[in-house]
GROMACS .gro file of C-alpha atoms in nm:
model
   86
    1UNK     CA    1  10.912  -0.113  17.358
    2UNK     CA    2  11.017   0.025  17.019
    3UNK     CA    3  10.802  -0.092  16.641
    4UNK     CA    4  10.921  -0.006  16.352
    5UNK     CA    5  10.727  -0.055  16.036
    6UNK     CA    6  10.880  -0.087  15.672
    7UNK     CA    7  11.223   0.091  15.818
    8UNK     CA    8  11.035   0.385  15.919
    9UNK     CA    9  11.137   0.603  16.232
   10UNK     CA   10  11.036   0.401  16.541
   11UNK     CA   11  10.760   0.435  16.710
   12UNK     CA   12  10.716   0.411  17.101
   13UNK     CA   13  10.491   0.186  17.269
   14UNK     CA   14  10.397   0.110  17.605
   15UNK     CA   15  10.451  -0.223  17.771
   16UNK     CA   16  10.115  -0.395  17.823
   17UNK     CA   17   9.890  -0.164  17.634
   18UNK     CA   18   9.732  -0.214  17.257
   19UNK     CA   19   9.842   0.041  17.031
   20UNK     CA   20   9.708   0.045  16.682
   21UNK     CA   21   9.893   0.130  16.342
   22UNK     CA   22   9.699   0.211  16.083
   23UNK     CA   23   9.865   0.025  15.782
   24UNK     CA   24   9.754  -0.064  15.419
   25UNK     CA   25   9.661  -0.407  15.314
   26UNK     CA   26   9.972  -0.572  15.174
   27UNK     CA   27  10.325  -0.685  15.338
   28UNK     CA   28  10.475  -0.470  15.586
   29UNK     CA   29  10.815  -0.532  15.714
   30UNK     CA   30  10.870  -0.487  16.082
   31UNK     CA   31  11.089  -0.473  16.394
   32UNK     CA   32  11.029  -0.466  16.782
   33UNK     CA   33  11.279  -0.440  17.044
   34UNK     CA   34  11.341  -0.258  17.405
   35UNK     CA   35  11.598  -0.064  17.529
   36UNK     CA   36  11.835  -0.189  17.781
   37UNK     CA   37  12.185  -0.079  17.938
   38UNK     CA   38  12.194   0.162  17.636
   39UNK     CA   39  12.162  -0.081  17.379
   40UNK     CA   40  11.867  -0.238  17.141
   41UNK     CA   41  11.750  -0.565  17.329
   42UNK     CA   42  11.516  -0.844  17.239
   43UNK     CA   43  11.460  -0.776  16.860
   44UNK     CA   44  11.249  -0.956  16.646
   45UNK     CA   45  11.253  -0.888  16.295
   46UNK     CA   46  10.924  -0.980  16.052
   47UNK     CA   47  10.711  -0.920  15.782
   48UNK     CA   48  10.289  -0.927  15.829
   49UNK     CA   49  10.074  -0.943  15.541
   50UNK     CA   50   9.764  -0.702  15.601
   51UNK     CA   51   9.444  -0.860  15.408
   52UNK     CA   52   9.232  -0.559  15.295
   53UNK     CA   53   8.957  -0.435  15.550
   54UNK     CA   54   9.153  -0.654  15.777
   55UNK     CA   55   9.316  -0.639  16.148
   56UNK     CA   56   9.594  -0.854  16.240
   57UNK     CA   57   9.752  -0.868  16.568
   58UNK     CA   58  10.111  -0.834  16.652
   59UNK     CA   59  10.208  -0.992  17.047
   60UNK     CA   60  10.572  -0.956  17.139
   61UNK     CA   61  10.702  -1.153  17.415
   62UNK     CA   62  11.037  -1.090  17.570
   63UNK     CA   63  11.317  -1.324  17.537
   64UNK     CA   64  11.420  -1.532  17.824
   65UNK     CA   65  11.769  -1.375  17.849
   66UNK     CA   66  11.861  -1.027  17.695
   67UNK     CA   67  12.099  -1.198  17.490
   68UNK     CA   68  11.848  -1.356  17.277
   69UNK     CA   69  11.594  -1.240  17.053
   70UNK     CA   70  11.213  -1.187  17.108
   71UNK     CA   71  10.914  -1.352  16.964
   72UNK     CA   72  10.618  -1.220  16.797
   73UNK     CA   73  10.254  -1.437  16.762
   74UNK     CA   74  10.051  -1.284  16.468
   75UNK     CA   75   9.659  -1.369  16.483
   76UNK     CA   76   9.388  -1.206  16.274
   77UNK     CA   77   9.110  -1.004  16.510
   78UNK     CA   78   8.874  -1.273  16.513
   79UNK     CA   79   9.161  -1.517  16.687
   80UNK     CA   80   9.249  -1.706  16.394
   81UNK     CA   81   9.653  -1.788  16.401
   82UNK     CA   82   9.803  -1.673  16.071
   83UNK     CA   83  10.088  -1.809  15.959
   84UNK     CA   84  10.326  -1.569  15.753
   85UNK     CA   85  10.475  -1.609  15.418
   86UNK     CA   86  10.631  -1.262  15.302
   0.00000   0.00000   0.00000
């Protein structure tokens, strides 16, 4: 799985594990996909708002198909669903 924050170079990520970015509070653009068949599969394109001293969580779940795009659920750390306005 590739993130991408605020069109920055990519970052790798393994499937299944928790990886943390350290970002700054404020809206941060971003973009997660996989690689498939040599091509860019599953994206899902967002923006997150960061509150300060704050930790919000970024899930992506694969698409059904690899012809559509994936989802992403964004909760704060304490579980709370956020919804996002950016």
């Amino acid at each position: 799985v590739n993130v991408s924050f605020d069109n920055q170079t990519p970052a790798p990520v393994s499937w299944g594990k928790a990886t943390f970015f350290d970002k700054s509070e404020g809206r941060h653009a971003y973009r997660i996909w996989y690689d498939y068949l040599g091509g860019s599969t599953g994206s899902v394109v967002g923006c997150v708002r960061v509150p300060k001293d704050g930790v919000v969580l970024l899930q992506y779940k694969t698409p059904y198909t690899t012809f559509q795009s994936g989802e992403v659920e964004i909760t704060a750390a304490d579980g709370r669903s956020l919804e996002v306005s950016c």
